[in-house]
PDB file of C-alpha atoms in Angstrom:
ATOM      1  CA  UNK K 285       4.702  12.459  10.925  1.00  0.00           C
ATOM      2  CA  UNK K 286       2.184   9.833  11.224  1.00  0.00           C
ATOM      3  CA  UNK K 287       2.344   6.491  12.091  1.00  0.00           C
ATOM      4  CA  UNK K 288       0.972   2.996  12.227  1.00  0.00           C
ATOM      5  CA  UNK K 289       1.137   0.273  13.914  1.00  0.00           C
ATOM      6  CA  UNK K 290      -0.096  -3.135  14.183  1.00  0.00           C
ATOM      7  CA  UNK K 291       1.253  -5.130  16.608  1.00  0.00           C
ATOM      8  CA  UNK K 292       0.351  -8.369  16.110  1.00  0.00           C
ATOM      9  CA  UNK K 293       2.259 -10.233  13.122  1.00  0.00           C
ATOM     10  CA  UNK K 294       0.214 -13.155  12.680  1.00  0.00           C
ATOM     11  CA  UNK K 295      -3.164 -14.579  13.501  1.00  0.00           C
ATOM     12  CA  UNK K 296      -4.937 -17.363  13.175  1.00  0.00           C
ATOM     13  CA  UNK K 297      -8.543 -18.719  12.893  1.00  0.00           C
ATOM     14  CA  UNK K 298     -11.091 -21.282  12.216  1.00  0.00           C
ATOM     15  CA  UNK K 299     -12.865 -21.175   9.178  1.00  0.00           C
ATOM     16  CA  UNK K 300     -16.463 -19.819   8.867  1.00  0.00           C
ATOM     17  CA  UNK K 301     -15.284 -18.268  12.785  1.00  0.00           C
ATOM     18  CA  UNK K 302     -14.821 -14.508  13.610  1.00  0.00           C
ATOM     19  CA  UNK K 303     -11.263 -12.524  13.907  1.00  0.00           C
ATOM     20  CA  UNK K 304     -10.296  -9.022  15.021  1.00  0.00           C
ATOM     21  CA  UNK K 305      -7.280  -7.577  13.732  1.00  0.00           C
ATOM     22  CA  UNK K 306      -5.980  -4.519  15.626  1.00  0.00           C
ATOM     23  CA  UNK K 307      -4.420  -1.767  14.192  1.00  0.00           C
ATOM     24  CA  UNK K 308      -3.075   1.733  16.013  1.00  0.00           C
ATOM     25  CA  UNK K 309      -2.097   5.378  14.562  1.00  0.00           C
ATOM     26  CA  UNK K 310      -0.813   8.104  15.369  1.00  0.00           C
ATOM     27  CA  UNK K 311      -1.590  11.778  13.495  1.00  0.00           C
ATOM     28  CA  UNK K 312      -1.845  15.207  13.762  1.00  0.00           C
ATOM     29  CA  UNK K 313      -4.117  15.824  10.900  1.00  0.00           C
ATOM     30  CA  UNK K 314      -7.793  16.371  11.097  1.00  0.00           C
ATOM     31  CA  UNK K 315      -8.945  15.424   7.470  1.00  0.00           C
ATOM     32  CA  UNK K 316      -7.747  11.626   6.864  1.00  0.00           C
ATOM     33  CA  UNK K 317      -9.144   8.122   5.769  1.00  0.00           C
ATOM     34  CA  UNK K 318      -7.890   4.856   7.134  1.00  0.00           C
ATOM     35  CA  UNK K 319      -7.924   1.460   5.032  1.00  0.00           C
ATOM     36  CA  UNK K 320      -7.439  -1.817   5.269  1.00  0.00           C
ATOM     37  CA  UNK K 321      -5.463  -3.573   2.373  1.00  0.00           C
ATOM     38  CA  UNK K 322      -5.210  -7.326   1.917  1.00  0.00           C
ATOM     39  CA  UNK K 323      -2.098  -9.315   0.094  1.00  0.00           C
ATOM     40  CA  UNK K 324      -2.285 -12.789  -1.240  1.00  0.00           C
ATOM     41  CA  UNK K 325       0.675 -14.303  -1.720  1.00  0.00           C
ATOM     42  CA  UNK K 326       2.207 -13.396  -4.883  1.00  0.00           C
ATOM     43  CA  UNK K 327      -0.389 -11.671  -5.653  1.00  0.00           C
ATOM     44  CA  UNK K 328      -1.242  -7.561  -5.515  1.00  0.00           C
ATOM     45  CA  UNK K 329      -2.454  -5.750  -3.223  1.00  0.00           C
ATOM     46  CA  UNK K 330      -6.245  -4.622  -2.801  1.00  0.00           C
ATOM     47  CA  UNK K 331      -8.616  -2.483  -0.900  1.00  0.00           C
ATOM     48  CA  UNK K 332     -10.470  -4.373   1.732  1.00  0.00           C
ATOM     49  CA  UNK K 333     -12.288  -1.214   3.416  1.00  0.00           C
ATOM     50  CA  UNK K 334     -12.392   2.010   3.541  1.00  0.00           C
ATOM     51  CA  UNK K 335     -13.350   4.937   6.257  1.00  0.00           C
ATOM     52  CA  UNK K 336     -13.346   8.379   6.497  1.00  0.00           C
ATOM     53  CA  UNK K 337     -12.242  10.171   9.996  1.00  0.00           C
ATOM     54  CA  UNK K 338     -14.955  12.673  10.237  1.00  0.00           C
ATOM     55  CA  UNK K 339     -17.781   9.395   9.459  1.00  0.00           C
ATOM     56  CA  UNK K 340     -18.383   8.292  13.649  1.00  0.00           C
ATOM     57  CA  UNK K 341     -20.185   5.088  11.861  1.00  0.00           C
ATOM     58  CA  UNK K 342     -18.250   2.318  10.914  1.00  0.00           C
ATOM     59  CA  UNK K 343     -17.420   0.961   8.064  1.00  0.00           C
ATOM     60  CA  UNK K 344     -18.967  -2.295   6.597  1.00  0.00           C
ATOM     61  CA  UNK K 345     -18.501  -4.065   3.434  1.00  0.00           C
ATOM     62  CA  UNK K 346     -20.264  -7.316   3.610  1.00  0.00           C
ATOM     63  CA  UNK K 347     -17.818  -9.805   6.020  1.00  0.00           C
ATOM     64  CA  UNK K 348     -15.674  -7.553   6.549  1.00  0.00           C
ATOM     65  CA  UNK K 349     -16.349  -4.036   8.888  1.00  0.00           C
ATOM     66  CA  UNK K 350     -14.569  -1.633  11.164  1.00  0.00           C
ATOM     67  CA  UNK K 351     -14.139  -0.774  14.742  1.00  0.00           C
ATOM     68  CA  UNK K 352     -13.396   2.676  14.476  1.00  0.00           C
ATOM     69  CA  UNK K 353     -12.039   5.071  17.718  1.00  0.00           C
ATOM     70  CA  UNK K 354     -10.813   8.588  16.747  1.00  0.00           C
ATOM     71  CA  UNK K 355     -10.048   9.803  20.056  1.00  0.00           C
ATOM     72  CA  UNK K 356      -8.146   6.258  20.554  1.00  0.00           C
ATOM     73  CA  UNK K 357      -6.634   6.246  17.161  1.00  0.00           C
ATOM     74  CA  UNK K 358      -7.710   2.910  16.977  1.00  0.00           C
ATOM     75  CA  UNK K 359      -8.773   1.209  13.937  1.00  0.00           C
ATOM     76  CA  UNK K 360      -9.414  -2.684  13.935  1.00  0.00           C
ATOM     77  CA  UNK K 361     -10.908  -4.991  11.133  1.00  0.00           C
ATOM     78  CA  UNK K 362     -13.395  -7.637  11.828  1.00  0.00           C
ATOM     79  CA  UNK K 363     -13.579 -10.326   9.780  1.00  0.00           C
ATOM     80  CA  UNK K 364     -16.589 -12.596   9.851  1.00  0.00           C
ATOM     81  CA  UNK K 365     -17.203 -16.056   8.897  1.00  0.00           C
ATOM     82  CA  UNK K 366     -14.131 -16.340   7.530  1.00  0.00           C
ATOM     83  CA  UNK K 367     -12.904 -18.092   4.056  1.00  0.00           C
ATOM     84  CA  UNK K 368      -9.928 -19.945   3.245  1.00  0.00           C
ATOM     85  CA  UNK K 369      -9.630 -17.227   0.821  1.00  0.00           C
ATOM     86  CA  UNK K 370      -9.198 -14.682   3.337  1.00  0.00           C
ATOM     87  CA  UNK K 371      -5.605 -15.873   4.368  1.00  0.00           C
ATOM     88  CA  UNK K 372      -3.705 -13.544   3.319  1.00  0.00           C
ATOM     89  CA  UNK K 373      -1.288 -10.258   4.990  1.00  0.00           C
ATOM     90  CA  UNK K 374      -3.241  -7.841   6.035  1.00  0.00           C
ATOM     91  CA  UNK K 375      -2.100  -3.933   5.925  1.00  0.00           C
ATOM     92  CA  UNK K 376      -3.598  -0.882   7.876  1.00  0.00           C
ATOM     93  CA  UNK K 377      -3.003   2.344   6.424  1.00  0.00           C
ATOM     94  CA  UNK K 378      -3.230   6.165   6.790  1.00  0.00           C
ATOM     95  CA  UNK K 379      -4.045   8.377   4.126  1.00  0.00           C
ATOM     96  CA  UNK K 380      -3.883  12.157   3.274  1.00  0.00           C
ATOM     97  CA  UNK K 381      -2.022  14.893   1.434  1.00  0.00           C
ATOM     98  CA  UNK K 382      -1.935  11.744  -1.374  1.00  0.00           C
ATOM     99  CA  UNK K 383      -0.471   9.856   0.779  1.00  0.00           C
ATOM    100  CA  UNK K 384       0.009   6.368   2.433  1.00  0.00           C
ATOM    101  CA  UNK K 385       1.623   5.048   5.551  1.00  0.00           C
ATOM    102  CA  UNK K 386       1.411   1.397   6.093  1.00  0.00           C
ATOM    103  CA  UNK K 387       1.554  -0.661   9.183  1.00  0.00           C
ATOM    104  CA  UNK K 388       3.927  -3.188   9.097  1.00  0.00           C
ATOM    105  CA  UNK K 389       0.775  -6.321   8.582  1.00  0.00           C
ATOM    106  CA  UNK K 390      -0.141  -8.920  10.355  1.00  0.00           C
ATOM    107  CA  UNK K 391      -0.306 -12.549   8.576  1.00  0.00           C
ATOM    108  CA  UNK K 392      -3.977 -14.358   8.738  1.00  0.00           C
ATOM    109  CA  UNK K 393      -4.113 -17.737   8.483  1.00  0.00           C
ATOM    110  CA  UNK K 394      -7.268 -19.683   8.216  1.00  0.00           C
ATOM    111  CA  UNK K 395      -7.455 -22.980   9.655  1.00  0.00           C
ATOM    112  CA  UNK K 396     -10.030 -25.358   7.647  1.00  0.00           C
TER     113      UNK K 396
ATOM    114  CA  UNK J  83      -8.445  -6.487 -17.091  1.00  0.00           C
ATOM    115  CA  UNK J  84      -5.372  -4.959 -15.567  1.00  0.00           C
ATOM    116  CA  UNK J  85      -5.385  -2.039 -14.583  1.00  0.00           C
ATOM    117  CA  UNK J  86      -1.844  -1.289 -12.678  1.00  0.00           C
ATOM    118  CA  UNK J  87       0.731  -3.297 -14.633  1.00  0.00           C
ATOM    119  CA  UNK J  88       4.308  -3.286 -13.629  1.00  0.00           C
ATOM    120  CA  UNK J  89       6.817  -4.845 -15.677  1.00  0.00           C
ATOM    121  CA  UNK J  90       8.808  -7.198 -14.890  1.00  0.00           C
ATOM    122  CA  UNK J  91       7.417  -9.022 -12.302  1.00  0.00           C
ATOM    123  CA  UNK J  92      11.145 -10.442 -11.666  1.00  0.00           C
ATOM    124  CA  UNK J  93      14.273  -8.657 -12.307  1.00  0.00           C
ATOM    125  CA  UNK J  94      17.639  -9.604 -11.070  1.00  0.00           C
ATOM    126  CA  UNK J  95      20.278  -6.870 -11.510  1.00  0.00           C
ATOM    127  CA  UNK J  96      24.196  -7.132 -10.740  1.00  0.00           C
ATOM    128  CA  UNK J  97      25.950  -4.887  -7.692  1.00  0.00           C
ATOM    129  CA  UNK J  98      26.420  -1.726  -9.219  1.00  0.00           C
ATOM    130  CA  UNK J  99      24.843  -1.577 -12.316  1.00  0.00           C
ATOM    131  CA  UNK J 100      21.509   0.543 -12.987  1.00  0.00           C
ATOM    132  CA  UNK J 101      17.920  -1.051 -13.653  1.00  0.00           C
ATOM    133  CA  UNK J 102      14.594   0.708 -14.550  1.00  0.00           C
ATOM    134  CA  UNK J 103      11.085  -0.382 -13.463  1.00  0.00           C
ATOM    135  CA  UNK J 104       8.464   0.191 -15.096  1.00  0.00           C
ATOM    136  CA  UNK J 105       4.437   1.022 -14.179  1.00  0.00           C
ATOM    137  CA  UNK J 106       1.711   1.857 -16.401  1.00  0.00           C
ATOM    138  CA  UNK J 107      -1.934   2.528 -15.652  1.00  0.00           C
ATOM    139  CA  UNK J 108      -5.425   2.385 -17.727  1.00  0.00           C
ATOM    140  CA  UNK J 109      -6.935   4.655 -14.773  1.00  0.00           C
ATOM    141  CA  UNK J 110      -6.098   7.665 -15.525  1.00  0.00           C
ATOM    142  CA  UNK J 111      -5.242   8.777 -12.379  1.00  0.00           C
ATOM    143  CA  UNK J 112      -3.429  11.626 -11.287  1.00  0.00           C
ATOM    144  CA  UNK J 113      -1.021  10.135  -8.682  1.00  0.00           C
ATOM    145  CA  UNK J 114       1.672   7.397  -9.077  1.00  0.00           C
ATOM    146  CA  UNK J 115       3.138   5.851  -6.432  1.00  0.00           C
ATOM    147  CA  UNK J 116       6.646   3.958  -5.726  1.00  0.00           C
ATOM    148  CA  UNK J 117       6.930   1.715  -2.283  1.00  0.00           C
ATOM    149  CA  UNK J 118       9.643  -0.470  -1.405  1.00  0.00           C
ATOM    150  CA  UNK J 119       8.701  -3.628   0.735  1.00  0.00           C
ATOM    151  CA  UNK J 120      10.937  -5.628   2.120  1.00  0.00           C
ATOM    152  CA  UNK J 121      10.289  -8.822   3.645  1.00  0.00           C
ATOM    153  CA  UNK J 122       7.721  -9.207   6.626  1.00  0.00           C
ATOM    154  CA  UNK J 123       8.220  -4.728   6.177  1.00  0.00           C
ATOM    155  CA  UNK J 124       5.661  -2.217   5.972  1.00  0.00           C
ATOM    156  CA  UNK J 125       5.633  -0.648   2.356  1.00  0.00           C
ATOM    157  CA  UNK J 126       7.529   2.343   2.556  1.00  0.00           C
ATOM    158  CA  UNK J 127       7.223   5.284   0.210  1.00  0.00           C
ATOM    159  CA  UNK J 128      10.012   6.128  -1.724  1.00  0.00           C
ATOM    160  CA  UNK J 129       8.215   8.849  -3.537  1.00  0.00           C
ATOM    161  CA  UNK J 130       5.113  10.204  -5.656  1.00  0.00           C
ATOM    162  CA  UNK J 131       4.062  12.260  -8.457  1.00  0.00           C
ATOM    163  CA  UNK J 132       0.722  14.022  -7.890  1.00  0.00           C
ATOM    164  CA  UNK J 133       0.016  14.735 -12.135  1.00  0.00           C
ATOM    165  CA  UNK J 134       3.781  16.076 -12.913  1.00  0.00           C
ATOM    166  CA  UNK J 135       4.791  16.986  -9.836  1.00  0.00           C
ATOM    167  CA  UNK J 136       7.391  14.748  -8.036  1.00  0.00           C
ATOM    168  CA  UNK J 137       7.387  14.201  -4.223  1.00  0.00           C
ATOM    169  CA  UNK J 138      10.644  13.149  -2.966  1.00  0.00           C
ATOM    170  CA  UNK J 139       9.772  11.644   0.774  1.00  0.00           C
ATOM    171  CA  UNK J 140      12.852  12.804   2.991  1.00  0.00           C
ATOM    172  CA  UNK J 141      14.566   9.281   3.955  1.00  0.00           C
ATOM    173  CA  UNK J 142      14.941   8.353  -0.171  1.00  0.00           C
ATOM    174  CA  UNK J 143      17.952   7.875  -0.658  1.00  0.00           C
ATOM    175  CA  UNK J 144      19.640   9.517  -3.921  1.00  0.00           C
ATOM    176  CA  UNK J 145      20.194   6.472  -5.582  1.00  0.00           C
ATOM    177  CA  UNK J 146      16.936   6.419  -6.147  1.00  0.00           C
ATOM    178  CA  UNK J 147      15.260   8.535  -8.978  1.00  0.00           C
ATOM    179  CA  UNK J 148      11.849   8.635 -11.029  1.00  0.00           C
ATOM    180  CA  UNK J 149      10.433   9.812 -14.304  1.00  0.00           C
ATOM    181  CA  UNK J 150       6.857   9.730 -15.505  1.00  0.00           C
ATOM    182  CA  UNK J 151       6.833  11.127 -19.515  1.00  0.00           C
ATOM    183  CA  UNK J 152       2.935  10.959 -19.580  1.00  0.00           C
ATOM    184  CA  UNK J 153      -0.442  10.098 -16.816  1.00  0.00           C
ATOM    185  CA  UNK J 154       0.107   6.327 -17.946  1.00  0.00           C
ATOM    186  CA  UNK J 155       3.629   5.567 -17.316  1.00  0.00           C
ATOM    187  CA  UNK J 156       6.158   6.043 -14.526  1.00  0.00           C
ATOM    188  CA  UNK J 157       9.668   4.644 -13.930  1.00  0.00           C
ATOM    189  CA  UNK J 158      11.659   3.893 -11.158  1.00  0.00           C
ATOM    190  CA  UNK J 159      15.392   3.892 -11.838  1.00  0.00           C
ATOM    191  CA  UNK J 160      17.888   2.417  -9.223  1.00  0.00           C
ATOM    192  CA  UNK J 161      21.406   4.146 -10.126  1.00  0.00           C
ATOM    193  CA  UNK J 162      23.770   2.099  -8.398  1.00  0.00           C
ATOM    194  CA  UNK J 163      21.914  -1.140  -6.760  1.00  0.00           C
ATOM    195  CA  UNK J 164      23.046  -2.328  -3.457  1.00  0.00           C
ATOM    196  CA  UNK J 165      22.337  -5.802  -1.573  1.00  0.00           C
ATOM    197  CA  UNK J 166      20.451  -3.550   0.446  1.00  0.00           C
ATOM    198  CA  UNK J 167      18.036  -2.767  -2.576  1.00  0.00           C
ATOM    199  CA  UNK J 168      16.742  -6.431  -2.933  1.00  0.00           C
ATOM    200  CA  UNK J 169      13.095  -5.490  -2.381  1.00  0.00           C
ATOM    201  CA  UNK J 170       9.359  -5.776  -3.664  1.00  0.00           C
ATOM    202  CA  UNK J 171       8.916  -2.788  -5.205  1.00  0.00           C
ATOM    203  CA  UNK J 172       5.187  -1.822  -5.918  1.00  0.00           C
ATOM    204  CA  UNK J 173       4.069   1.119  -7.959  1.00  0.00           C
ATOM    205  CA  UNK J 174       0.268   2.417  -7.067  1.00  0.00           C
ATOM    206  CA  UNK J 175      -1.916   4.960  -8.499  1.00  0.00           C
ATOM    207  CA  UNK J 176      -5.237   6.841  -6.853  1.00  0.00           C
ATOM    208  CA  UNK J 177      -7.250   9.696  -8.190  1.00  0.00           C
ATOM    209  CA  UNK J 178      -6.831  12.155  -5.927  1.00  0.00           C
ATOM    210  CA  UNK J 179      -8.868  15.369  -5.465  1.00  0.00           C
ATOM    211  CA  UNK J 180      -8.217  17.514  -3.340  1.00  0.00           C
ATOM    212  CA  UNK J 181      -5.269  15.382  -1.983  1.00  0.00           C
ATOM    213  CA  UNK J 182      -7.130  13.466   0.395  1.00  0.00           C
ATOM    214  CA  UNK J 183      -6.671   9.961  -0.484  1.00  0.00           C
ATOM    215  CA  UNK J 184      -9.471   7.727  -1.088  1.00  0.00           C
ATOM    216  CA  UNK J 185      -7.737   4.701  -2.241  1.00  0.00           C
ATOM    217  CA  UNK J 186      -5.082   3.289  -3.791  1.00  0.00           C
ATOM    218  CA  UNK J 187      -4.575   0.742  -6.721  1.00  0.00           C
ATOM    219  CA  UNK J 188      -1.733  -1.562  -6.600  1.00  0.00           C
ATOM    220  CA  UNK J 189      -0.094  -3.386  -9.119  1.00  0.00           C
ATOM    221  CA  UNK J 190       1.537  -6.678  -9.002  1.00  0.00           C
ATOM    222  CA  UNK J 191       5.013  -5.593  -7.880  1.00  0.00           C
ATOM    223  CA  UNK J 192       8.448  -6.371  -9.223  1.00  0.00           C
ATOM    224  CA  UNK J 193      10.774  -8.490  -7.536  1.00  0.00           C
ATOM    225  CA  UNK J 194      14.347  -7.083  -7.639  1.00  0.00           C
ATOM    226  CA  UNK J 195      17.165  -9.430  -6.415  1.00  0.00           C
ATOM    227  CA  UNK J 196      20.761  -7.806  -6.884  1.00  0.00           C
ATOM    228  CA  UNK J 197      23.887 -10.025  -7.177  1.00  0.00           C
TER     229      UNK J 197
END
């Protein structure tokens, strides 16, 4: 079974300043893409970013872009010049075989 | 426009007694998803349907059960509701070929508090 984990539950940072969120995972499967989701409060989730395990380059999608280690398992999210609308929960996720395993999240908060 | 809806966004349901979600989707996409997410909680999967098939995942417990009568609709039915139960649950859908997920579309969750 696969896992993920994110081990840091909340973060902070100063607007328009950089943050690294760290995520970890654990799987046996070759074929697999890993995300990062964002949650407002009371509001639904949605895609931040998106990569696919056999891509070596990372991820980017304008602010936002990816550190991404296979052989570490390591996937972290870097978030630059950051908003007040960027504070938010933050989910990393595994996908395959349709499905999704969530890390726990980490809480962003952005300090104006 | 939205595209995941999930109705209600609040429910409150007595010890005991059974409740449906709901979840319907203008995507057309061929898997539905049901997470539970408890507070400061990773969502966990309860279960899927990939078109009409249903995935159970292993740790669901039986109380638990889902329908979906068409692509756009898919139901969540809590038998016998717990304290335990009181949870976000959030339906999602992806389009899915090949079953290697690309990414998933959430809806706005319902809020189930049991008394």
């Amino acid at each position: 079974a696969q896992t993920v984990t994110q081990s840091q539950p909340e973060m902070s940072v100063q607007e328009a300043e950089t943050v690294t969120l760290s995520c970890t995972y654990d799987t046996s499967e070759s074929d697999y893409y890993l995300f990062w989701y964002k949650q407002p409060p009371s509001r639904q989730m949605i895609l931040v970013i998106r990569q696919e395990a056999y891509k070596q380059q990372n991820a980017t999608e304008n602010r936002f872009s990816v550190n991404f280690q296979k052989a570490a398992k390591s996937f972290s999210l870097k978030i630059s010049d950051s908003q007040l609308g960027d504070a938010a929960m933050y989910f990393c996720a595994w996908g395959a075989n349709s499905k999704l395993t969530f890390g726990k999240g980490i809480t962003l908060s952005v300090r104006p | 426009d939205a595209m995941v809806i999930q109705n209600p966004r609040y429910q409150v349901t007595q010890f005991g007694k059974p409740v449906t979600l709901s979840c319907s989707q203008t995507l057309n996409h061929n898997v539905m998803y049901w997470y539970q997410q408890k507070s400061s909680q990773a969502p966990k999967l309860l279960f899927h349907y990939y078109d009409k098939d249903f995935n159970n995942e292993a740790d669901t417990p039986d109380n638990f059960q889902s329908r979906r009568p068409n692509t756009s609709f898919c139901f969540l039915d809590i038998r016998s509701p717990g304290l335990g139960d009181a949870a976000m649950y959030l339906c999602a859908t992806s389009r899915d070929p090949g079953r290697l997920n690309t990414e998933a579309f959430f809806g706005q969750g319902t809020r189930l508090t049991v008394v």
